[in-house]
mmCIF file of C-alpha atoms in Angstrom:
data_model
loop_
_atom_site.group_PDB
_atom_site.id
_atom_site.type_symbol
_atom_site.label_atom_id
_atom_site.label_comp_id
_atom_site.label_asym_id
_atom_site.label_seq_id
_atom_site.Cartn_x
_atom_site.Cartn_y
_atom_site.Cartn_z
ATOM 1 C CA MET A 29 86.396 204.704 99.890
ATOM 2 C CA THR A 30 83.033 202.956 100.066
ATOM 3 C CA SER A 31 80.853 203.299 103.134
ATOM 4 C CA SER A 32 80.623 200.511 105.660
ATOM 5 C CA ALA A 33 77.076 199.865 104.461
ATOM 6 C CA ALA A 34 78.225 198.967 100.921
ATOM 7 C CA ASP A 35 80.488 196.350 99.400
ATOM 8 C CA ARG A 36 83.390 197.126 97.011
ATOM 9 C CA THR A 37 81.036 197.444 94.019
ATOM 10 C CA GLY A 38 79.062 200.157 95.725
ATOM 11 C CA ARG A 39 76.027 197.945 96.213
ATOM 12 C CA PRO A 40 74.469 198.019 99.676
ATOM 13 C CA LYS A 41 75.497 195.110 101.820
ATOM 14 C CA ALA A 42 72.883 192.562 102.734
ATOM 15 C CA PRO A 43 71.912 192.955 106.361
ATOM 16 C CA ARG A 44 73.646 190.481 108.637
ATOM 17 C CA ARG A 45 71.300 187.797 109.881
ATOM 18 C CA ALA A 46 70.713 187.967 113.587
ATOM 19 C CA VAL A 47 71.955 184.901 115.430
ATOM 20 C CA ALA A 48 69.202 183.254 117.394
ATOM 21 C CA ALA A 49 69.643 183.191 121.131
ATOM 22 C CA SER A 50 69.550 179.389 121.069
ATOM 23 C CA GLU A 51 72.504 179.389 118.687
ATOM 24 C CA ARG A 52 74.492 181.892 120.729
ATOM 25 C CA THR A 53 73.995 180.066 123.993
ATOM 26 C CA ARG A 54 75.987 176.966 124.827
ATOM 27 C CA GLN A 55 73.933 173.899 125.521
ATOM 28 C CA PRO A 56 73.523 173.101 129.222
ATOM 29 C CA THR A 57 76.073 170.649 130.571
ATOM 30 C CA GLU A 58 73.485 167.932 131.201
ATOM 31 C CA VAL A 59 72.226 168.215 127.604
ATOM 32 C CA ARG A 60 75.718 167.991 126.125
ATOM 33 C CA ARG A 61 76.603 165.055 128.364
ATOM 34 C CA ARG A 62 73.455 163.224 127.313
ATOM 35 C CA LEU A 63 74.185 163.777 123.618
ATOM 36 C CA ILE A 64 77.674 162.343 124.043
ATOM 37 C CA VAL A 65 76.408 159.326 125.982
ATOM 38 C CA GLU A 66 73.664 158.679 123.414
ATOM 39 C CA ALA A 67 76.249 158.723 120.627
ATOM 40 C CA ALA A 68 78.394 156.163 122.464
ATOM 41 C CA VAL A 69 75.635 153.549 122.779
ATOM 42 C CA PRO A 70 75.674 152.229 119.177
ATOM 43 C CA LEU A 71 79.481 152.231 119.163
ATOM 44 C CA ILE A 72 79.595 149.894 122.154
ATOM 45 C CA VAL A 73 76.853 147.685 120.750
ATOM 46 C CA GLU A 74 78.706 147.232 117.472
ATOM 47 C CA ARG A 75 82.325 147.089 118.678
ATOM 48 C CA GLY A 76 82.364 146.384 122.393
ATOM 49 C CA SER A 77 83.554 148.921 124.953
ATOM 50 C CA ALA A 78 87.208 147.851 124.722
ATOM 51 C CA ALA A 79 87.335 148.950 121.075
ATOM 52 C CA VAL A 80 85.826 152.417 121.604
ATOM 53 C CA GLY A 81 88.089 155.394 122.273
ATOM 54 C CA VAL A 82 87.507 159.038 123.049
ATOM 55 C CA ARG A 83 88.034 160.049 119.413
ATOM 56 C CA ASP A 84 85.385 157.559 118.300
ATOM 57 C CA VAL A 85 82.904 158.987 120.792
ATOM 58 C CA ALA A 86 83.691 162.575 119.805
ATOM 59 C CA ALA A 87 83.258 161.817 116.097
ATOM 60 C CA ALA A 88 79.957 160.020 116.675
ATOM 61 C CA ALA A 89 78.657 162.893 118.804
ATOM 62 C CA GLY A 90 79.840 165.532 116.336
ATOM 63 C CA VAL A 91 81.940 167.332 118.950
ATOM 64 C CA SER A 92 85.624 167.835 119.599
ATOM 65 C CA VAL A 93 87.718 165.538 121.755
ATOM 66 C CA GLY A 94 88.135 168.496 124.098
ATOM 67 C CA THR A 95 84.377 168.715 124.555
ATOM 68 C CA VAL A 96 84.236 165.078 125.605
ATOM 69 C CA THR A 97 87.111 165.430 128.064
ATOM 70 C CA TYR A 98 85.599 168.641 129.426
ATOM 71 C CA HIS A 99 82.336 166.923 130.337
ATOM 72 C CA PHE A 100 83.750 163.535 131.397
ATOM 73 C CA GLU A 101 86.761 162.562 133.465
ATOM 74 C CA SER A 102 87.555 159.678 131.117
ATOM 75 C CA VAL A 103 86.202 157.763 128.159
ATOM 76 C CA GLN A 104 85.413 154.977 130.622
ATOM 77 C CA GLU A 105 82.930 157.284 132.334
ATOM 78 C CA VAL A 106 81.202 157.880 128.988
ATOM 79 C CA LEU A 107 81.063 154.175 128.236
ATOM 80 C CA SER A 108 79.793 153.368 131.706
ATOM 81 C CA GLU A 109 76.894 155.801 131.389
ATOM 82 C CA ALA A 110 76.143 154.592 127.860
ATOM 83 C CA MET A 111 75.914 150.955 128.938
ATOM 84 C CA VAL A 112 73.677 151.806 131.879
ATOM 85 C CA LEU A 113 71.442 153.925 129.631
ATOM 86 C CA HIS A 114 71.015 151.099 127.116
ATOM 87 C CA ILE A 115 70.367 148.431 129.732
ATOM 88 C CA GLU A 116 67.858 150.520 131.672
ATOM 89 C CA ARG A 117 65.949 151.271 128.477
ATOM 90 C CA TYR A 118 65.918 147.616 127.474
ATOM 91 C CA TYR A 119 64.566 146.333 130.767
ATOM 92 C CA ALA A 120 62.111 149.214 131.094
ATOM 93 C CA ALA A 121 60.579 148.134 127.784
ATOM 94 C CA LEU A 122 60.326 144.529 129.029
ATOM 95 C CA SER A 123 58.674 145.658 132.241
ATOM 96 C CA GLU A 124 56.153 147.793 130.367
ATOM 97 C CA ALA A 125 55.250 144.879 128.104
ATOM 98 C CA ALA A 126 54.793 142.553 131.089
ATOM 99 C CA ALA A 127 52.671 145.134 132.904
ATOM 100 C CA ARG A 128 50.286 145.299 129.943
ATOM 101 C CA ALA A 129 49.809 141.507 129.926
ATOM 102 C CA THR A 130 46.345 140.216 130.752
ATOM 103 C CA SER A 131 47.769 137.531 133.053
ATOM 104 C CA GLY A 132 50.957 136.483 134.792
ATOM 105 C CA ALA A 133 51.340 133.563 132.397
ATOM 106 C CA GLU A 134 51.079 135.856 129.389
ATOM 107 C CA GLY A 135 53.526 138.294 130.956
ATOM 108 C CA LEU A 136 56.126 135.570 131.442
ATOM 109 C CA ARG A 137 55.621 134.419 127.860
ATOM 110 C CA LEU A 138 56.098 137.967 126.614
ATOM 111 C CA LEU A 139 59.357 138.207 128.552
ATOM 112 C CA ILE A 140 60.644 134.994 126.985
ATOM 113 C CA ASP A 141 59.680 136.140 123.499
ATOM 114 C CA ALA A 142 61.352 139.512 124.029
ATOM 115 C CA LEU A 143 64.576 138.084 125.460
ATOM 116 C CA PHE A 144 65.427 136.208 122.277
ATOM 117 C CA THR A 145 64.769 137.864 118.923
ATOM 118 C CA ASP A 146 66.907 138.654 115.911
ATOM 119 C CA ASP A 147 67.573 142.094 117.415
ATOM 120 C CA THR A 148 68.416 141.124 120.982
ATOM 121 C CA ASP A 149 71.894 139.794 120.199
ATOM 122 C CA ARG A 150 72.918 143.469 120.205
ATOM 123 C CA HIS A 151 71.569 143.846 123.714
ATOM 124 C CA TRP A 152 73.242 140.703 124.960
ATOM 125 C CA ARG A 153 76.631 141.863 123.655
ATOM 126 C CA MET A 154 76.184 145.066 125.628
ATOM 127 C CA TRP A 155 74.999 143.177 128.702
ATOM 128 C CA PHE A 156 78.010 140.861 128.826
ATOM 129 C CA ASP A 157 80.343 143.800 128.237
ATOM 130 C CA TYR A 158 78.683 145.475 131.205
ATOM 131 C CA TRP A 159 78.914 142.248 133.187
ATOM 132 C CA HIS A 160 82.665 141.878 132.611
ATOM 133 C CA ALA A 161 83.234 145.521 133.501
ATOM 134 C CA GLY A 162 82.073 144.694 137.012
ATOM 135 C CA ASP A 163 85.333 142.828 137.563
ATOM 136 C CA ARG A 164 87.216 146.125 137.167
ATOM 137 C CA ASP A 165 84.825 148.733 138.495
ATOM 138 C CA GLN A 166 82.811 148.676 141.720
ATOM 139 C CA ALA A 167 80.274 151.108 140.281
ATOM 140 C CA PHE A 168 79.535 148.587 137.548
ATOM 141 C CA ALA A 169 79.315 145.793 140.097
ATOM 142 C CA ARG A 170 76.809 147.724 142.203
ATOM 143 C CA GLY A 171 74.772 148.537 139.116
ATOM 144 C CA GLN A 172 74.703 144.890 138.107
ATOM 145 C CA ALA A 173 73.525 143.836 141.566
ATOM 146 C CA GLU A 174 70.706 146.388 141.437
ATOM 147 C CA ARG A 175 69.715 145.344 137.925
ATOM 148 C CA TYR A 176 69.621 141.650 138.856
ATOM 149 C CA GLU A 177 67.576 142.406 141.971
ATOM 150 C CA SER A 178 65.069 144.329 139.862
ATOM 151 C CA TRP A 179 65.030 141.662 137.127
ATOM 152 C CA HIS A 180 64.482 138.844 139.630
ATOM 153 C CA GLY A 181 61.695 140.874 141.196
ATOM 154 C CA GLU A 182 60.008 141.267 137.819
ATOM 155 C CA ILE A 183 60.047 137.521 137.191
ATOM 156 C CA ARG A 184 58.935 136.731 140.735
ATOM 157 C CA SER A 185 55.997 139.140 140.479
ATOM 158 C CA LEU A 186 54.774 137.467 137.289
ATOM 159 C CA VAL A 187 55.009 134.024 138.865
ATOM 160 C CA GLU A 188 53.150 135.193 141.952
ATOM 161 C CA ARG A 189 50.495 136.787 139.764
ATOM 162 C CA GLY A 190 50.151 133.596 137.732
ATOM 163 C CA ALA A 191 49.814 131.567 140.927
ATOM 164 C CA ASP A 192 47.089 133.884 142.220
ATOM 165 C CA GLU A 193 45.274 133.495 138.904
ATOM 166 C CA GLY A 194 45.496 129.699 139.081
ATOM 167 C CA ASP A 195 47.834 129.266 136.095
ATOM 168 C CA PHE A 196 51.008 128.434 138.059
ATOM 169 C CA ARG A 197 51.940 126.337 141.046
ATOM 170 C CA CYS A 198 55.181 127.426 142.674
ATOM 171 C CA ALA A 199 56.320 127.030 146.275
ATOM 172 C CA ASP A 200 59.162 129.552 145.969
ATOM 173 C CA PRO A 201 58.782 132.195 143.211
ATOM 174 C CA ALA A 202 62.015 133.927 144.276
ATOM 175 C CA ASP A 203 63.983 130.704 143.851
ATOM 176 C CA PHE A 204 62.412 130.124 140.445
ATOM 177 C CA ALA A 205 63.347 133.679 139.388
ATOM 178 C CA VAL A 206 67.023 132.970 140.096
ATOM 179 C CA ARG A 207 66.987 129.856 137.915
ATOM 180 C CA PHE A 208 65.030 131.534 135.137
ATOM 181 C CA ALA A 209 67.454 134.490 134.981
ATOM 182 C CA ALA A 210 70.499 132.208 135.142
ATOM 183 C CA LEU A 211 69.202 130.032 132.304
ATOM 184 C CA ALA A 212 68.437 133.122 130.201
ATOM 185 C CA ASP A 213 71.992 134.426 130.728
ATOM 186 C CA GLY A 214 73.510 131.058 129.844
ATOM 187 C CA LEU A 215 71.421 130.682 126.712
ATOM 188 C CA ALA A 216 72.283 134.226 125.650
ATOM 189 C CA LEU A 217 75.994 133.554 126.014
ATOM 190 C CA GLN A 218 75.707 130.313 124.040
ATOM 191 C CA ARG A 219 73.720 132.114 121.352
ATOM 192 C CA LEU A 220 76.399 134.790 120.981
ATOM 193 C CA ARG A 221 79.251 132.279 120.911
ATOM 194 C CA GLN A 222 77.312 129.738 118.807
ATOM 195 C CA ALA A 223 79.236 126.945 120.489
ATOM 196 C CA PRO A 224 77.223 124.820 120.042
ATOM 197 C CA PRO A 225 74.885 126.633 117.644
ATOM 198 C CA LEU A 226 71.670 127.936 119.191
ATOM 199 C CA SER A 227 68.772 129.613 117.391
ATOM 200 C CA THR A 228 66.482 132.185 118.963
ATOM 201 C CA GLU A 229 63.615 129.696 118.665
ATOM 202 C CA ALA A 230 65.590 127.026 120.526
ATOM 203 C CA ALA A 231 66.575 129.476 123.257
ATOM 204 C CA ARG A 232 62.929 130.375 123.779
ATOM 205 C CA ARG A 233 61.958 126.707 123.804
ATOM 206 C CA HIS A 234 64.364 125.977 126.681
ATOM 207 C CA LEU A 235 62.824 128.767 128.746
ATOM 208 C CA TYR A 236 59.293 127.645 127.895
ATOM 209 C CA ARG A 237 60.246 124.163 129.051
ATOM 210 C CA LEU A 238 61.581 125.483 132.358
ATOM 211 C CA VAL A 239 58.295 127.309 132.964
ATOM 212 C CA GLU A 240 56.207 124.288 131.973
ATOM 213 C CA VAL A 241 58.083 121.840 134.177
ATOM 214 C CA GLU A 242 58.710 123.985 137.253
ATOM 215 C CA LEU A 243 55.431 125.868 137.302
ATOM 216 C CA GLN A 244 53.388 122.927 135.992
ATOM 217 C CA ALA A 245 51.825 125.220 133.451
ATOM 218 C CA GLY A 246 50.874 124.886 129.823
ATOM 219 C CA VAL A 247 52.296 128.223 128.716
ATOM 220 C CA ALA A 248 54.532 127.024 125.910
ATOM 221 C CA GLY A 249 54.818 129.625 123.203
ATOM 222 C CA THR A 250 54.817 129.331 119.460
ATOM 223 C CA ALA A 251 58.561 128.806 119.032
ATOM 224 C CA GLY A 252 59.315 125.558 117.268
#
C-alpha cells in the first residue's frame, strides 16, 4: 500500500496548493448584490425589464438562481435597482459635464448635445421603462419625482447662470426648466418610436430653437 504522500505509481504527490483567503471567503452581501445589479443593467437596456427574468439575471451575473433569490426578494427588486443605477450614472455624467462648462450657455448646449446621440437611445429605452414602472410601484414613482426635481434644478441653475453672465434673459427659469425637460422627453419618445421619423440632429435642433426663442440667446449648436 503506498503512503499518503505518494500516488499509485509511487511518485510523491504534488503538494496541494493553498487556497487563498479571498477565495475561501464568501463575498460580502453588498458586493454580491452589486455584481448582480450591474449584470442586469445591459439586459434591461437591450430587452426591456418585462423581458428579463431571474434566470437571465443569474446567467449574466455568473451565479446560480438561488444566489439571486437569496440576495433579493424578487427579480423586480433587481431590475428596480439596476434601472436606478443606470439612470443615476447617466445624469451624474451630464451634471459633471455641465459643471465643467465655462458658461451657463455652454453648459445648456452640452446638455442638449449629450441628450441626443447615437448611444443615448439605449438610455431613453431604460428611462421610459423606468417611467412606466412608476404606474405599478410607488418606490419607482418616488424615484422619478426625485430625479425630475434634480433634473429641473440642473436646467434652472444653468439658465440662472447664463442670465447672470448676460447670455440669457428669462423671467422664470424654473418654468423654462419644466418646458425644456418636457420637450426633451417628447422628442426622445418620438425618436424611439420613429413615428414620424426623427434624427438625433433634428431632436437637438428643436431644443436649440426652444433655448434661442425663450431665452433670446444665440446659443444654437452645430446640429444641422
